[in-house]
């Protein structure tokens, strides 16, 4: 296989005006970094390539939708790569937000319907004729009777004193 | 110095990759997966997480390469996605984690880089790892991007969206601090040895 031209890169050299001791520290880091790169698992590329292959098949799926080719069947069996998606989100994604929203709307509509049908009398609609009957039998015929009654009692008994008359003058 | 890029070969590989050519993808994966993995692992100290992020990064590249126009920034783009993945994952874990002391975290970063391959001076290597762990995140990032990611100063500037001069100044500061930390560490080691 043709290696990429920059498969084993060496970092840019430090600018010449950096102190000699910094160049020495840089060489030390370079040696350490080379060791770190060698420490990677030998099968790393194979596992990454498997994930890439699965992703390629996934991106091809829309184009293959509706067909029943062996390629599509193979893509459906493909191993999916690691994903950094929490389990809860994955479940929600599978069920679908739209279905959840539709179920919530249906539930709300049913609740409102039951409440309207079985709710208190005050929520019932007015008669279609538009005539409204209001019970006013508790009202007195004379609106001032309640206030005049004590005065009438005084006159009936004739026991009103001068001080009582003074109180009435204040109130008048 | 980085070897000169064969631009035509590179563009042709990317074009074939965008068409879903597995051989082209194999070339890209062979060229970059180890560098992405290495960069993420030394940044987080967790090989499993590093591999997960590496796979996720390449999957993102697969899904977006059709809309990518090569202008000499493929490596910056690739490492930018990888670093974003790592940042998001660390944020997510931080939200879920219980707080720990900074010294514990510093110890974990150092632990992620051990043991040393054969041929290296183990004492000097340990000093270097301890010094790297004590650098600020920004300074350590420059060192990692340059030496593990294999990016040029210009690519680092592109990735971090900073002027080239700023990147060079940060590199200078990081190396100077690293040197000072290693010298101080050497002094401590010398004192401990003389006591025993």
Short mmCIF file of C-alpha atoms in Angstrom, two decimals:
data_model
loop_
_atom_site.label_atom_id
_atom_site.label_comp_id
_atom_site.label_asym_id
_atom_site.label_seq_id
_atom_site.Cartn_x
_atom_site.Cartn_y
_atom_site.Cartn_z
CA UNK A 1 0.00 0.00 0.00
CA UNK A 2 1.24 3.48 -0.81
CA UNK A 3 1.94 5.30 2.41
CA UNK A 4 0.68 8.82 2.81
CA UNK A 5 3.50 11.31 2.31
CA UNK A 6 3.04 12.61 5.83
CA UNK A 7 2.32 9.31 7.56
CA UNK A 8 5.31 9.57 9.88
CA UNK A 9 5.68 13.29 10.28
CA UNK A 10 8.40 15.04 12.15
CA UNK A 11 7.40 18.29 13.79
CA UNK A 12 8.55 21.63 12.48
CA UNK A 13 12.00 22.57 13.68
CA UNK A 14 12.01 25.20 16.39
CA UNK A 15 12.86 28.71 15.25
CA UNK A 16 16.61 29.28 15.30
CA UNK A 17 16.37 32.10 17.84
CA UNK A 18 15.04 29.74 20.56
CA UNK A 19 17.67 29.06 23.25
CA UNK A 20 19.81 25.91 23.01
CA UNK A 21 18.33 24.50 26.22
CA UNK A 22 14.84 24.74 24.71
CA UNK A 23 16.03 22.82 21.65
CA UNK A 24 17.29 20.15 24.01
CA UNK A 25 13.95 19.98 25.84
CA UNK A 26 12.22 19.78 22.47
CA UNK A 27 14.34 16.79 21.42
CA UNK A 28 13.43 15.10 24.70
CA UNK A 29 9.72 15.61 24.03
CA UNK A 30 10.11 14.33 20.48
CA UNK A 31 11.66 11.12 21.77
CA UNK A 32 8.88 10.69 24.34
CA UNK A 33 6.18 11.40 21.72
CA UNK A 34 7.59 8.79 19.33
CA UNK A 35 7.32 6.24 22.12
CA UNK A 36 3.71 7.26 22.80
CA UNK A 37 2.77 6.76 19.14
CA UNK A 38 4.39 3.31 19.11
CA UNK A 39 2.37 2.29 22.16
CA UNK A 40 -0.96 2.25 20.30
CA UNK A 41 -2.61 -1.15 19.85
CA UNK A 42 -1.52 -2.93 16.66
CA UNK A 43 -5.15 -3.54 15.65
CA UNK A 44 -6.21 0.06 16.13
CA UNK A 45 -6.31 0.78 12.39
CA UNK A 46 -8.43 -2.33 11.75
CA UNK A 47 -11.01 -1.35 14.35
CA UNK A 48 -11.17 2.24 13.10
CA UNK A 49 -11.48 0.94 9.54
CA UNK A 50 -14.37 -1.33 10.59
CA UNK A 51 -16.14 1.68 12.08
CA UNK A 52 -15.48 3.69 8.91
CA UNK A 53 -16.81 0.84 6.74
CA UNK A 54 -20.01 0.68 8.81
CA UNK A 55 -20.43 4.44 8.55
CA UNK A 56 -19.95 4.34 4.77
CA UNK A 57 -22.73 1.73 4.55
CA UNK A 58 -24.96 3.84 6.78
CA UNK A 59 -24.50 6.91 4.57
CA UNK A 60 -25.32 4.78 1.53
CA UNK A 61 -28.56 3.48 3.05
CA UNK A 62 -30.80 6.37 1.92
CA UNK A 63 -29.74 5.73 -1.67
CA UNK A 64 -30.44 2.05 -1.30
CA UNK A 65 -33.83 2.48 0.38
CA UNK A 66 -36.55 0.51 -1.38
CA UNK A 67 -34.16 -1.98 -2.88
CA UNK A 68 -33.63 -5.43 -1.51
CA UNK A 69 -30.11 -5.93 -2.77
CA UNK A 70 -27.68 -8.13 -0.86
CA UNK A 71 -25.55 -5.02 -0.32
CA UNK A 72 -28.34 -3.34 1.62
CA UNK A 73 -28.92 -6.43 3.68
CA UNK A 74 -25.24 -6.51 4.47
CA UNK A 75 -25.27 -2.87 5.48
CA UNK A 76 -28.14 -3.54 7.86
CA UNK A 77 -26.08 -6.23 9.51
CA UNK A 78 -23.04 -3.99 9.73
CA UNK A 79 -21.56 -3.41 13.14
CA UNK A 80 -22.20 0.12 14.26
CA UNK A 81 -19.24 2.06 15.64
CA UNK A 82 -18.95 3.34 19.15
CA UNK A 83 -21.12 6.36 19.71
CA UNK A 84 -20.81 8.94 22.43
CA UNK A 85 -24.58 9.16 22.81
CA UNK A 86 -26.13 8.39 26.19
CA UNK A 87 -28.56 5.46 26.31
CA UNK A 88 -31.58 7.61 27.16
CA UNK A 89 -31.14 9.79 24.11
CA UNK A 90 -30.76 6.73 21.92
CA UNK A 91 -34.06 5.33 23.19
CA UNK A 92 -35.82 8.65 22.64
CA UNK A 93 -34.34 8.85 19.18
CA UNK A 94 -35.63 5.39 18.35
CA UNK A 95 -39.18 6.06 19.60
CA UNK A 96 -39.24 9.45 17.98
CA UNK A 97 -40.20 12.81 19.37
CA UNK A 98 -43.09 13.14 16.90
CA UNK A 99 -44.79 10.03 18.24
CA UNK A 100 -44.41 11.23 21.80
CA UNK A 101 -45.90 14.61 20.87
CA UNK A 102 -48.85 12.96 19.08
CA UNK A 103 -49.60 10.77 22.12
CA UNK A 104 -49.46 13.80 24.43
CA UNK A 105 -51.91 15.75 22.21
CA UNK A 106 -54.35 12.83 22.13
CA UNK A 107 -54.21 12.48 25.91
CA UNK A 108 -54.83 16.19 26.40
CA UNK A 109 -57.84 16.16 24.03
CA UNK A 110 -59.41 13.19 25.89
CA UNK A 111 -58.92 14.90 29.27
CA UNK A 112 -60.61 18.11 28.06
CA UNK A 113 -63.53 16.14 26.58
CA UNK A 114 -64.17 14.24 29.83
CA UNK A 115 -63.93 17.42 31.88
CA UNK A 116 -66.45 19.24 29.67
CA UNK A 117 -68.95 16.38 29.73
CA UNK A 118 -68.77 15.67 33.47
CA UNK A 119 -67.80 19.05 34.87
CA UNK A 120 -69.82 21.38 37.23
CA UNK A 121 -73.14 22.97 36.13
CA UNK A 122 -71.56 26.37 35.89
CA UNK A 123 -69.56 25.14 32.93
CA UNK A 124 -72.65 24.06 30.98
CA UNK A 125 -73.47 26.26 28.00
CA UNK A 126 -76.33 28.81 28.08
CA UNK A 127 -79.71 27.95 26.45
CA UNK A 128 -79.73 28.48 22.73
CA UNK A 129 -82.65 30.97 22.97
CA UNK A 130 -80.45 33.47 24.75
CA UNK A 131 -83.08 34.15 27.49
CA UNK A 132 -81.49 34.40 30.92
CA UNK A 133 -83.68 33.92 34.02
CA UNK A 134 -82.35 35.50 37.17
CA UNK A 135 -83.97 34.82 40.58
CA UNK A 136 -84.47 38.17 42.38
CA UNK A 137 -87.19 37.11 44.80
CA UNK A 138 -84.91 37.75 47.77
CA UNK A 139 -84.83 41.45 46.96
CA UNK A 140 -87.13 43.71 48.94
CA UNK A 141 -89.81 45.68 47.12
CA UNK A 142 -88.61 48.85 48.77
CA UNK A 143 -84.85 49.23 48.44
CA UNK A 144 -84.67 51.57 51.47
CA UNK A 145 -86.85 49.44 53.78
CA UNK A 146 -83.94 47.88 55.53
CA UNK A 147 -82.56 51.27 56.50
CA UNK A 148 -85.93 52.83 57.41
CA UNK A 149 -87.05 49.98 59.70
CA UNK A 150 -85.24 51.21 62.83
CA UNK A 151 -86.59 54.73 62.32
CA UNK A 152 -90.12 53.41 61.91
CA UNK A 153 -89.72 51.45 65.14
CA UNK A 154 -88.78 54.59 66.98
CA UNK A 155 -91.79 56.42 65.69
CA UNK A 156 -94.09 53.47 66.51
CA UNK A 157 -92.93 53.29 70.13
CA UNK A 158 -92.44 57.04 70.50
CA UNK A 159 -89.47 56.35 72.71
CA UNK A 160 -87.01 58.39 70.77
CA UNK A 161 -84.86 60.60 72.90
CA UNK A 162 -83.10 63.83 71.99
CA UNK A 163 -79.81 62.02 71.78
CA UNK A 164 -81.27 59.62 69.22
CA UNK A 165 -82.36 62.56 67.13
CA UNK A 166 -78.84 63.97 67.34
CA UNK A 167 -77.43 60.69 65.96
CA UNK A 168 -79.84 60.86 63.06
CA UNK A 169 -78.80 64.42 62.37
CA UNK A 170 -75.18 63.30 62.13
CA UNK A 171 -76.03 60.49 59.78
CA UNK A 172 -78.15 62.72 57.58
CA UNK B 1 10.64 19.02 8.94
CA UNK B 2 7.38 17.63 7.49
CA UNK B 3 7.87 16.02 4.14
CA UNK B 4 6.37 17.93 1.21
CA UNK B 5 2.81 16.85 0.53
CA UNK B 6 1.94 15.19 -2.72
CA UNK B 7 -1.04 17.43 -3.26
CA UNK B 8 -2.42 15.64 -6.30
CA UNK B 9 -2.27 12.24 -4.63
CA UNK B 10 -3.80 13.68 -1.49
CA UNK B 11 -6.68 15.34 -3.34
CA UNK B 12 -7.29 12.24 -5.43
CA UNK B 13 -7.45 10.13 -2.26
CA UNK B 14 -9.94 12.50 -0.67
CA UNK B 15 -12.04 12.54 -3.85
CA UNK B 16 -12.17 8.74 -3.94
CA UNK B 17 -12.93 8.64 -0.22
CA UNK B 18 -15.87 10.99 -0.76
CA UNK B 19 -17.20 8.48 -3.30
CA UNK B 20 -17.02 5.74 -0.69
CA UNK B 21 -13.86 4.01 -1.95
CA UNK B 22 -12.73 1.78 0.94
CA UNK B 23 -9.12 1.65 -0.25
CA UNK B 24 -8.92 5.44 -0.09
CA UNK B 25 -10.32 5.33 3.41
CA UNK B 26 -7.79 2.71 4.40
CA UNK B 27 -4.99 5.06 3.32
CA UNK B 28 -6.47 7.90 5.36
CA UNK B 29 -7.07 5.71 8.42
CA UNK B 30 -3.54 4.30 8.25
CA UNK B 31 -2.10 7.79 7.98
CA UNK B 32 -4.03 9.48 10.76
CA UNK B 33 -5.74 7.11 13.20
CA UNK B 34 -2.62 6.50 15.30
CA UNK B 35 -1.91 10.22 15.58
CA UNK B 36 -5.48 11.08 16.52
CA UNK B 37 -5.56 8.23 19.04
CA UNK B 38 -2.18 9.24 20.51
CA UNK B 39 -3.20 12.88 20.86
CA UNK B 40 -6.48 12.03 22.59
CA UNK B 41 -4.89 9.45 24.87
CA UNK B 42 -2.16 11.74 26.16
CA UNK B 43 -4.80 14.44 26.63
CA UNK B 44 -7.22 12.31 28.67
CA UNK B 45 -5.06 9.42 29.90
CA UNK B 46 -7.70 6.83 28.96
CA UNK B 47 -6.99 4.44 26.06
CA UNK B 48 -10.59 3.18 25.78
CA UNK B 49 -12.03 6.67 25.60
CA UNK B 50 -9.28 7.65 23.15
CA UNK B 51 -10.21 4.82 20.80
CA UNK B 52 -13.91 5.62 21.10
CA UNK B 53 -13.25 9.25 20.18
CA UNK B 54 -10.92 8.24 17.34
CA UNK B 55 -13.61 6.02 15.80
CA UNK B 56 -16.24 8.70 16.30
CA UNK B 57 -13.99 11.31 14.66
CA UNK B 58 -13.45 9.18 11.55
CA UNK B 59 -17.16 8.43 11.31
CA UNK B 60 -17.84 12.17 11.36
CA UNK B 61 -15.27 12.65 8.60
CA UNK B 62 -17.01 9.94 6.53
CA UNK B 63 -20.37 11.65 6.88
CA UNK B 64 -19.06 15.14 6.10
CA UNK B 65 -16.32 14.59 3.55
CA UNK B 66 -18.73 15.03 0.64
CA UNK B 67 -19.18 18.68 1.62
CA UNK B 68 -15.48 19.22 2.39
CA UNK B 69 -13.38 21.19 -0.07
CA UNK B 70 -9.68 20.50 0.20
CA UNK B 71 -7.71 23.69 0.67
CA UNK B 72 -4.75 22.23 2.54
CA UNK B 73 -6.59 22.14 5.83
CA UNK B 74 -7.64 18.50 6.09
CA UNK B 75 -5.37 17.75 9.06
CA UNK B 76 -6.50 20.85 10.95
CA UNK B 77 -10.13 19.85 10.27
CA UNK B 78 -9.58 16.26 11.40
CA UNK B 79 -7.81 17.21 14.64
CA UNK B 80 -10.32 20.00 15.28
CA UNK B 81 -13.15 17.44 15.23
CA UNK B 82 -11.18 15.09 17.48
CA UNK B 83 -10.41 17.82 20.02
CA UNK B 84 -14.03 18.96 20.04
CA UNK B 85 -15.18 15.39 20.65
CA UNK B 86 -12.77 15.12 23.56
CA UNK B 87 -13.86 18.46 25.01
CA UNK B 88 -17.56 17.53 24.79
CA UNK B 89 -16.93 14.16 26.38
CA UNK B 90 -14.87 15.63 29.22
CA UNK B 91 -17.60 18.21 29.86
CA UNK B 92 -20.21 15.49 29.95
CA UNK B 93 -18.15 13.43 32.37
CA UNK B 94 -17.40 16.48 34.51
CA UNK B 95 -21.13 17.13 34.89
CA UNK B 96 -21.64 13.57 36.09
CA UNK B 97 -18.48 13.26 38.19
CA UNK B 98 -17.90 14.08 41.85
CA UNK B 99 -15.26 16.77 42.40
CA UNK B 100 -11.69 15.64 43.08
CA UNK B 101 -8.55 17.50 44.08
CA UNK B 102 -6.41 19.04 41.33
CA UNK B 103 -3.42 17.03 42.50
CA UNK B 104 -5.34 13.81 41.88
CA UNK B 105 -6.14 14.90 38.33
CA UNK B 106 -2.51 15.84 37.72
CA UNK B 107 -1.50 12.39 38.91
CA UNK B 108 -3.98 10.80 36.51
CA UNK B 109 -2.59 12.72 33.54
CA UNK B 110 0.89 11.56 34.43
CA UNK B 111 -0.30 7.98 34.91
CA UNK B 112 -1.85 7.93 31.44
CA UNK B 113 1.53 8.28 29.81
CA UNK B 114 3.37 5.45 31.60
CA UNK B 115 5.18 3.12 31.21
CA UNK B 116 7.99 4.23 28.95
CA UNK B 117 9.09 2.32 25.88
CA UNK B 118 12.47 0.68 25.93
CA UNK B 119 15.45 2.83 25.03
CA UNK B 120 14.31 5.91 26.95
CA UNK B 121 16.01 7.10 30.10
CA UNK B 122 13.31 6.22 32.67
CA UNK B 123 14.33 8.91 35.17
CA UNK B 124 14.43 11.67 32.60
CA UNK B 125 11.22 10.36 31.09
CA UNK B 126 9.45 10.42 34.43
CA UNK B 127 10.66 13.96 35.02
CA UNK B 128 9.36 14.98 31.62
CA UNK B 129 5.94 13.43 32.28
CA UNK B 130 5.65 15.11 35.67
CA UNK B 131 6.65 18.44 34.14
CA UNK B 132 4.17 18.02 31.28
CA UNK B 133 1.40 17.27 33.78
CA UNK B 134 2.17 20.52 35.60
CA UNK B 135 1.96 22.69 32.49
CA UNK B 136 -1.19 24.69 31.91
CA UNK B 137 -3.74 23.10 29.56
CA UNK B 138 -2.98 25.64 26.84
CA UNK B 139 0.78 25.05 26.99
CA UNK B 140 0.42 21.29 27.12
CA UNK B 141 -1.96 21.38 24.16
CA UNK B 142 0.67 23.04 21.97
CA UNK B 143 3.24 20.39 22.89
CA UNK B 144 0.81 17.55 22.22
CA UNK B 145 -0.46 18.95 18.92
CA UNK B 146 3.05 19.45 17.63
CA UNK B 147 4.72 16.24 18.77
CA UNK B 148 1.89 13.67 18.99
CA UNK B 149 -0.45 15.15 16.37
CA UNK B 150 2.50 15.91 14.12
CA UNK B 151 1.05 19.27 13.11
CA UNK B 152 3.15 22.14 11.83
CA UNK B 153 3.10 25.50 13.60
CA UNK B 154 0.89 26.86 10.83
CA UNK B 155 -1.58 23.99 11.18
CA UNK B 156 -1.69 24.48 14.95
CA UNK B 157 -2.37 28.18 14.43
CA UNK B 158 -5.13 27.25 11.99
CA UNK B 159 -6.67 24.74 14.38
CA UNK B 160 -6.55 27.01 17.42
CA UNK B 161 -7.58 30.04 15.32
CA UNK B 162 -4.64 32.05 16.61
CA UNK B 163 -1.92 34.02 14.81
CA UNK B 164 1.26 32.11 14.02
CA UNK B 165 3.27 34.48 16.23
CA UNK B 166 1.06 33.69 19.22
CA UNK B 167 1.52 29.96 18.70
CA UNK B 168 5.31 30.35 18.51
CA UNK B 169 5.31 32.48 21.66
CA UNK B 170 3.22 29.88 23.47
CA UNK B 171 5.61 27.15 22.31
CA UNK B 172 8.55 29.14 23.65
CA UNK B 173 6.81 29.72 26.98
CA UNK B 174 5.81 26.05 27.29
CA UNK B 175 9.34 24.79 26.64
CA UNK B 176 10.85 27.29 29.06
CA UNK B 177 8.40 26.33 31.79
CA UNK B 178 8.97 22.65 31.09
CA UNK B 179 12.72 23.15 31.38
CA UNK B 180 12.33 25.00 34.71
CA UNK B 181 9.99 22.34 36.11
CA UNK B 182 12.35 19.54 35.10
CA UNK B 183 15.32 21.29 36.71
CA UNK B 184 13.36 21.80 39.92
CA UNK B 185 12.28 18.15 39.83
CA UNK B 186 15.90 17.10 39.31
CA UNK B 187 16.90 19.11 42.39
CA UNK B 188 14.21 17.39 44.49
CA UNK B 189 15.29 13.96 43.28
CA UNK B 190 18.93 14.80 44.08
CA UNK B 191 18.00 15.92 47.62
CA UNK B 192 16.03 12.72 48.25
CA UNK B 193 18.91 10.57 47.02
CA UNK B 194 21.44 12.38 49.27
CA UNK B 195 19.15 11.87 52.30
CA UNK B 196 18.98 8.14 51.70
#
